[in-house]
Amino acid sequence: MHIIIVCYPDMMIIKNGITRAKGKLNRINKRLGLAIQLIGNNFQKSLHYTSSLRVSGGKAFFMQIEEEEFVLSRETVGMIFEAAVKVFAERGYDRAKMDEIARAAGVAKGTIYYHFTSKDELFTALMNHGLQNMKEYVRRRIDEEQDPTLKLRGLLDAEVSYLFQHGTFAKLLLTEVWSTSERQHEFRAHIHDLESITCEVLKVGIQMGQFREMDAIATSIAIFGAMSVSVIQKVFKDAHLTGEELANKNTAPVVATLEALVHRGILKN
């Protein structure tokens, strides 16, 4: 990948045969230095000059970086996602502006647009990122248990605690997921995956004789719906609390309520 900066003669003065930069060009060079420093901070590798040559009407400086290196660092992506989820949750998707997200993240708007070509793409990537992390968290929790009843308890605890710990994300997810926009289709697949994990646990419990015969798919959807509504009510009610405080205060009672409700409906005994 090449980046080209062209300096034009009207920015130069010639005195005693020596070409010097005018004040305007000096200011541009200072800004360019800041831009290079910003890019170096936000991307995994710094840019560097490789060559220069005369072009018609000016001089072009070439900077080159390997394509695979020119990607946002994890830290920068994390800052963008953290800022985006707050802005989207507070302003709503339609009213949220990329300028606001850039300011909140402490990065240039161009940095965001290099990696995400639109607000829609950023929103989708944000939701996919959060839901993928949630799926992995839930899967790790249920893999710790062999008994279907304990797996179901672990699943409920994992889903509830994750959403409380990421309360702003939960608010965004559970308010935007029901939108009819095309952008929702991709991350709704992640919701389906979460419901499928529940469905797997229910089917194993049925096969082992611990759970009653039931429509496992419909039941898994109902469980996710009950969990979502229970969480979002607490998130809005305790909006002044941090994610950790939300989880510490509400996870145990919400899980206990859900567990009692679910067990009454599915356990044989």
CSV table of C-alpha atoms in Angstrom, one decimal:
chain,number,residue,atom,x,y,z
A,1,MET,CA,0.0,0.0,0.0
A,2,HIS,CA,1.3,3.5,-0.9
A,3,ILE,CA,0.4,6.9,0.4
A,4,ILE,CA,1.4,9.8,-1.7
A,5,ILE,CA,1.9,13.4,-0.4
A,6,VAL,CA,2.5,16.0,-3.1
A,7,CYS,CA,4.1,19.4,-2.3
A,8,TYR,CA,3.6,22.1,-4.9
A,9,PRO,CA,6.0,24.9,-5.9
A,10,ASP,CA,3.8,27.7,-4.8
A,11,MET,CA,4.5,26.5,-1.3
A,12,MET,CA,8.3,27.0,-1.9
A,13,ILE,CA,10.6,30.0,-2.1
A,14,ILE,CA,14.0,30.0,-3.8
A,15,LYS,CA,16.7,32.2,-2.2
A,16,ASN,CA,20.3,32.1,-3.2
A,17,GLY,CA,19.7,28.9,-5.1
A,18,ILE,CA,18.3,27.1,-2.0
A,19,THR,CA,14.7,25.9,-2.0
A,20,ARG,CA,13.0,26.5,1.3
A,21,ALA,CA,9.5,25.7,2.5
A,22,LYS,CA,7.1,28.6,3.0
A,23,GLY,CA,5.4,28.9,6.3
A,24,LYS,CA,2.3,27.1,4.9
A,25,LEU,CA,4.3,24.1,3.9
A,26,ASN,CA,6.0,24.0,7.3
A,27,ARG,CA,2.6,23.9,8.9
A,28,ILE,CA,1.5,21.1,6.6
A,29,ASN,CA,4.7,19.2,7.4
A,30,LYS,CA,3.9,19.5,11.1
A,31,ARG,CA,0.4,18.3,10.6
A,32,LEU,CA,1.7,15.5,8.5
A,33,GLY,CA,4.0,14.5,11.3
A,34,LEU,CA,1.1,14.5,13.7
A,35,ALA,CA,-0.9,12.4,11.2
A,36,ILE,CA,1.9,9.9,10.9
A,37,GLN,CA,2.2,9.7,14.7
A,38,LEU,CA,-1.6,9.2,15.0
A,39,ILE,CA,-1.6,6.4,12.4
A,40,GLY,CA,1.4,4.8,14.1
A,41,ASN,CA,-0.5,4.8,17.4
A,42,ASN,CA,-3.7,3.5,16.0
A,43,PHE,CA,-2.4,0.9,13.6
A,44,GLN,CA,-0.1,-2.1,14.3
A,45,LYS,CA,2.9,-0.7,12.4
A,46,SER,CA,4.2,2.8,11.8
A,47,LEU,CA,4.4,4.3,8.3
A,48,HIS,CA,7.8,5.2,6.9
A,49,TYR,CA,9.1,7.1,3.9
A,50,THR,CA,10.5,4.9,1.1
A,51,SER,CA,11.3,7.2,-1.8
A,52,SER,CA,10.6,10.6,-3.4
A,53,LEU,CA,10.6,11.9,-7.0
A,54,ARG,CA,9.8,15.0,-9.0
A,55,VAL,CA,6.3,15.1,-10.5
A,56,SER,CA,4.7,17.7,-12.7
A,57,GLY,CA,4.1,20.7,-10.6
A,58,GLY,CA,5.5,19.4,-7.4
A,59,LYS,CA,7.3,16.7,-5.5
A,60,ALA,CA,5.8,13.5,-4.4
A,61,PHE,CA,6.8,11.6,-1.3
A,62,PHE,CA,5.9,7.9,-1.1
A,63,MET,CA,5.2,6.1,2.2
A,64,GLN,CA,4.7,2.4,2.1
A,65,ILE,CA,3.4,-0.2,4.5
A,66,GLU,CA,2.6,-3.9,4.0
A,67,GLU,CA,-1.1,-4.5,3.4
A,68,GLU,CA,-1.4,-7.0,6.2
A,69,GLU,CA,0.1,-4.6,8.7
A,70,PHE,CA,-2.2,-1.7,7.9
A,71,VAL,CA,-5.0,-2.8,10.3
A,72,LEU,CA,-6.4,-1.3,13.4
A,73,SER,CA,-4.8,-2.6,16.6
A,74,ARG,CA,-7.0,-4.5,19.0
A,75,GLU,CA,-6.7,-1.7,21.5
A,76,THR,CA,-7.9,0.9,19.0
A,77,VAL,CA,-10.8,-1.4,17.9
A,78,GLY,CA,-11.7,-1.9,21.5
A,79,MET,CA,-11.8,1.8,22.1
A,80,ILE,CA,-14.0,2.3,19.1
A,81,PHE,CA,-16.4,-0.4,20.1
A,82,GLU,CA,-16.6,0.9,23.7
A,83,ALA,CA,-17.3,4.4,22.5
A,84,ALA,CA,-19.8,3.2,19.8
A,85,VAL,CA,-21.9,1.1,22.1
A,86,LYS,CA,-22.3,4.1,24.4
A,87,VAL,CA,-23.2,6.5,21.7
A,88,PHE,CA,-25.6,4.0,20.0
A,89,ALA,CA,-27.3,3.2,23.3
A,90,GLU,CA,-27.7,6.8,24.3
A,91,ARG,CA,-28.6,8.3,21.0
A,92,GLY,CA,-30.1,5.3,19.1
A,93,TYR,CA,-28.9,4.1,15.8
A,94,ASP,CA,-30.5,6.7,13.6
A,95,ARG,CA,-29.4,9.7,15.7
A,96,ALA,CA,-25.8,8.5,16.4
A,97,LYS,CA,-23.1,10.2,14.4
A,98,MET,CA,-19.7,8.9,13.5
A,99,ASP,CA,-18.2,12.2,14.7
A,100,GLU,CA,-19.5,11.6,18.2
A,101,ILE,CA,-18.1,8.0,18.2
A,102,ALA,CA,-14.7,9.3,17.1
A,103,ARG,CA,-14.6,11.9,19.8
A,104,ALA,CA,-15.7,9.5,22.4
A,105,ALA,CA,-13.0,7.0,21.3
A,106,GLY,CA,-10.3,9.6,21.1
A,107,VAL,CA,-9.5,8.8,17.5
A,108,ALA,CA,-9.8,10.6,14.1
A,109,LYS,CA,-13.0,9.9,12.2
A,110,GLY,CA,-10.8,8.8,9.3
A,111,THR,CA,-9.4,6.1,11.5
A,112,ILE,CA,-12.9,4.6,12.0
A,113,TYR,CA,-13.7,5.0,8.3
A,114,TYR,CA,-10.6,3.1,7.2
A,115,HIS,CA,-11.8,0.0,9.0
A,116,PHE,CA,-15.6,0.5,8.9
A,117,THR,CA,-16.9,2.0,5.7
A,118,SER,CA,-20.2,3.1,7.2
A,119,LYS,CA,-22.1,3.6,10.4
A,120,ASP,CA,-24.1,0.5,9.4
A,121,GLU,CA,-21.0,-1.6,9.1
A,122,LEU,CA,-19.6,-0.4,12.4
A,123,PHE,CA,-22.9,-1.1,14.2
A,124,THR,CA,-23.1,-4.6,12.7
A,125,ALA,CA,-19.4,-5.4,13.6
A,126,LEU,CA,-20.0,-4.1,17.1
A,127,MET,CA,-23.1,-6.3,17.6
A,128,ASN,CA,-21.4,-9.3,16.1
A,129,HIS,CA,-18.4,-8.8,18.3
A,130,GLY,CA,-20.4,-8.6,21.5
A,131,LEU,CA,-22.6,-11.6,20.6
A,132,GLN,CA,-19.7,-13.7,19.6
A,133,ASN,CA,-18.0,-13.1,22.9
A,134,MET,CA,-21.3,-13.9,24.7
A,135,LYS,CA,-21.6,-17.2,22.9
A,136,GLU,CA,-18.1,-18.2,23.7
A,137,TYR,CA,-18.7,-17.2,27.4
A,138,VAL,CA,-21.8,-19.3,27.6
A,139,ARG,CA,-20.3,-22.3,25.8
A,140,ARG,CA,-17.3,-22.3,28.2
A,141,ARG,CA,-19.7,-22.3,31.2
A,142,ILE,CA,-21.9,-25.2,30.1
A,143,ASP,CA,-18.9,-27.2,29.0
A,144,GLU,CA,-17.8,-27.3,32.7
A,145,GLU,CA,-20.9,-29.5,33.5
A,146,GLN,CA,-22.0,-32.9,32.4
A,147,ASP,CA,-25.5,-33.0,34.0
A,148,PRO,CA,-28.2,-31.3,31.9
A,149,THR,CA,-29.8,-29.6,34.8
A,150,LEU,CA,-26.5,-28.1,35.9
A,151,LYS,CA,-25.7,-27.2,32.3
A,152,LEU,CA,-29.0,-25.3,32.1
A,153,ARG,CA,-28.3,-23.5,35.4
A,154,GLY,CA,-24.8,-22.5,34.1
A,155,LEU,CA,-26.3,-21.3,30.9
A,156,LEU,CA,-28.8,-19.1,32.6
A,157,ASP,CA,-26.1,-17.7,34.9
A,158,ALA,CA,-23.7,-17.1,32.1
A,159,GLU,CA,-26.2,-15.3,29.9
A,160,VAL,CA,-27.6,-13.1,32.7
A,161,SER,CA,-24.2,-12.2,34.2
A,162,TYR,CA,-22.7,-11.4,30.8
A,163,LEU,CA,-25.5,-9.0,29.9
A,164,PHE,CA,-25.3,-7.3,33.3
A,165,GLN,CA,-21.6,-7.0,33.1
A,166,HIS,CA,-22.0,-5.4,29.6
A,167,GLY,CA,-25.2,-3.4,30.5
A,168,THR,CA,-24.8,-0.8,27.8
A,169,PHE,CA,-24.4,-3.5,25.2
A,170,ALA,CA,-27.4,-5.3,26.6
A,171,LYS,CA,-29.5,-2.2,26.4
A,172,LEU,CA,-28.5,-1.7,22.8
A,173,LEU,CA,-29.0,-5.4,21.9
A,174,LEU,CA,-32.3,-5.8,23.5
A,175,THR,CA,-33.8,-2.6,22.0
A,176,GLU,CA,-32.3,-2.8,18.5
A,177,VAL,CA,-32.6,-6.5,17.9
A,178,TRP,CA,-36.3,-6.3,17.2
A,179,SER,CA,-35.9,-3.6,14.5
A,180,THR,CA,-37.0,-4.4,11.0
A,181,SER,CA,-33.8,-3.0,9.4
A,182,GLU,CA,-31.8,-5.2,7.1
A,183,ARG,CA,-28.7,-4.6,9.4
A,184,GLN,CA,-30.3,-6.7,12.1
A,185,HIS,CA,-30.4,-9.9,10.1
A,186,GLU,CA,-26.7,-10.8,10.5
A,187,PHE,CA,-26.5,-10.5,14.3
A,188,ARG,CA,-29.9,-12.1,14.7
A,189,ALA,CA,-28.1,-15.3,13.5
A,190,HIS,CA,-26.0,-15.0,16.7
A,191,ILE,CA,-29.2,-14.8,18.8
A,192,HIS,CA,-30.4,-18.0,17.0
A,193,ASP,CA,-27.0,-19.6,17.9
A,194,LEU,CA,-27.6,-18.8,21.6
A,195,GLU,CA,-31.1,-20.3,21.4
A,196,SER,CA,-29.6,-23.3,19.7
A,197,ILE,CA,-27.2,-23.8,22.6
A,198,THR,CA,-30.1,-23.9,25.0
A,199,CYS,CA,-31.9,-26.3,22.6
A,200,GLU,CA,-29.0,-28.7,22.7
A,201,VAL,CA,-29.1,-28.7,26.5
A,202,LEU,CA,-32.8,-29.4,26.5
A,203,LYS,CA,-32.6,-32.2,24.0
A,204,VAL,CA,-29.9,-33.9,26.1
A,205,GLY,CA,-32.0,-33.6,29.2
A,206,ILE,CA,-35.0,-35.1,27.4
A,207,GLN,CA,-32.9,-38.0,26.1
A,208,MET,CA,-31.5,-38.7,29.6
A,209,GLY,CA,-35.0,-38.6,31.1
A,210,GLN,CA,-34.5,-35.6,33.3
A,211,PHE,CA,-36.6,-33.2,31.3
A,212,ARG,CA,-40.2,-33.7,30.1
A,213,GLU,CA,-41.0,-34.2,26.4
A,214,MET,CA,-41.4,-30.8,24.8
A,215,ASP,CA,-40.7,-28.7,21.7
A,216,ALA,CA,-37.1,-27.9,22.5
A,217,ILE,CA,-36.8,-25.2,19.9
A,218,ALA,CA,-39.9,-23.3,21.1
A,219,THR,CA,-38.9,-23.7,24.7
A,220,SER,CA,-35.3,-22.4,24.0
A,221,ILE,CA,-36.8,-19.3,22.4
A,222,ALA,CA,-39.1,-18.7,25.3
A,223,ILE,CA,-36.2,-19.1,27.8
A,224,PHE,CA,-34.1,-16.5,25.9
A,225,GLY,CA,-37.1,-14.2,25.8
A,226,ALA,CA,-37.8,-14.5,29.5
A,227,MET,CA,-34.1,-13.9,30.3
A,228,SER,CA,-33.9,-10.9,28.0
A,229,VAL,CA,-36.9,-9.1,29.5
A,230,SER,CA,-35.7,-9.8,33.0
A,231,VAL,CA,-32.3,-8.4,32.3
A,232,ILE,CA,-33.4,-5.3,30.4
A,233,GLN,CA,-35.8,-4.3,33.2
A,234,LYS,CA,-33.0,-4.3,35.7
A,235,VAL,CA,-30.6,-2.5,33.3
A,236,PHE,CA,-33.0,0.4,32.9
A,237,LYS,CA,-34.0,0.4,36.5
A,238,ASP,CA,-30.4,0.5,37.8
A,239,ALA,CA,-28.9,2.6,35.0
A,240,HIS,CA,-26.7,4.5,37.4
A,241,LEU,CA,-24.8,1.3,38.3
A,242,THR,CA,-21.6,0.0,36.5
A,243,GLY,CA,-21.7,-3.3,34.8
A,244,GLU,CA,-19.9,-5.0,37.7
A,245,GLU,CA,-22.3,-3.5,40.2
A,246,LEU,CA,-25.3,-4.6,38.0
A,247,ALA,CA,-24.0,-8.1,37.9
A,248,ASN,CA,-23.3,-8.3,41.6
A,249,LYS,CA,-26.7,-6.9,42.6
A,250,ASN,CA,-28.9,-8.7,40.1
A,251,THR,CA,-27.4,-11.9,38.7
A,252,ALA,CA,-28.3,-14.2,41.6
A,253,PRO,CA,-31.9,-13.1,42.1
A,254,VAL,CA,-32.7,-13.0,38.4
A,255,VAL,CA,-31.1,-16.4,37.8
A,256,ALA,CA,-33.0,-17.9,40.7
A,257,THR,CA,-36.3,-16.6,39.4
A,258,LEU,CA,-35.6,-17.9,35.9
A,259,GLU,CA,-34.4,-21.2,37.2
A,260,ALA,CA,-37.5,-21.8,39.3
A,261,LEU,CA,-39.8,-20.8,36.4
A,262,VAL,CA,-37.9,-23.0,33.9
A,263,HIS,CA,-37.5,-26.0,36.2
A,264,ARG,CA,-41.2,-26.1,37.0
A,265,GLY,CA,-42.0,-26.3,33.3
A,266,ILE,CA,-39.4,-28.8,32.1
A,267,LEU,CA,-38.2,-31.1,35.0
A,268,LYS,CA,-40.0,-34.4,35.4
A,269,ASN,CA,-39.7,-34.4,39.1
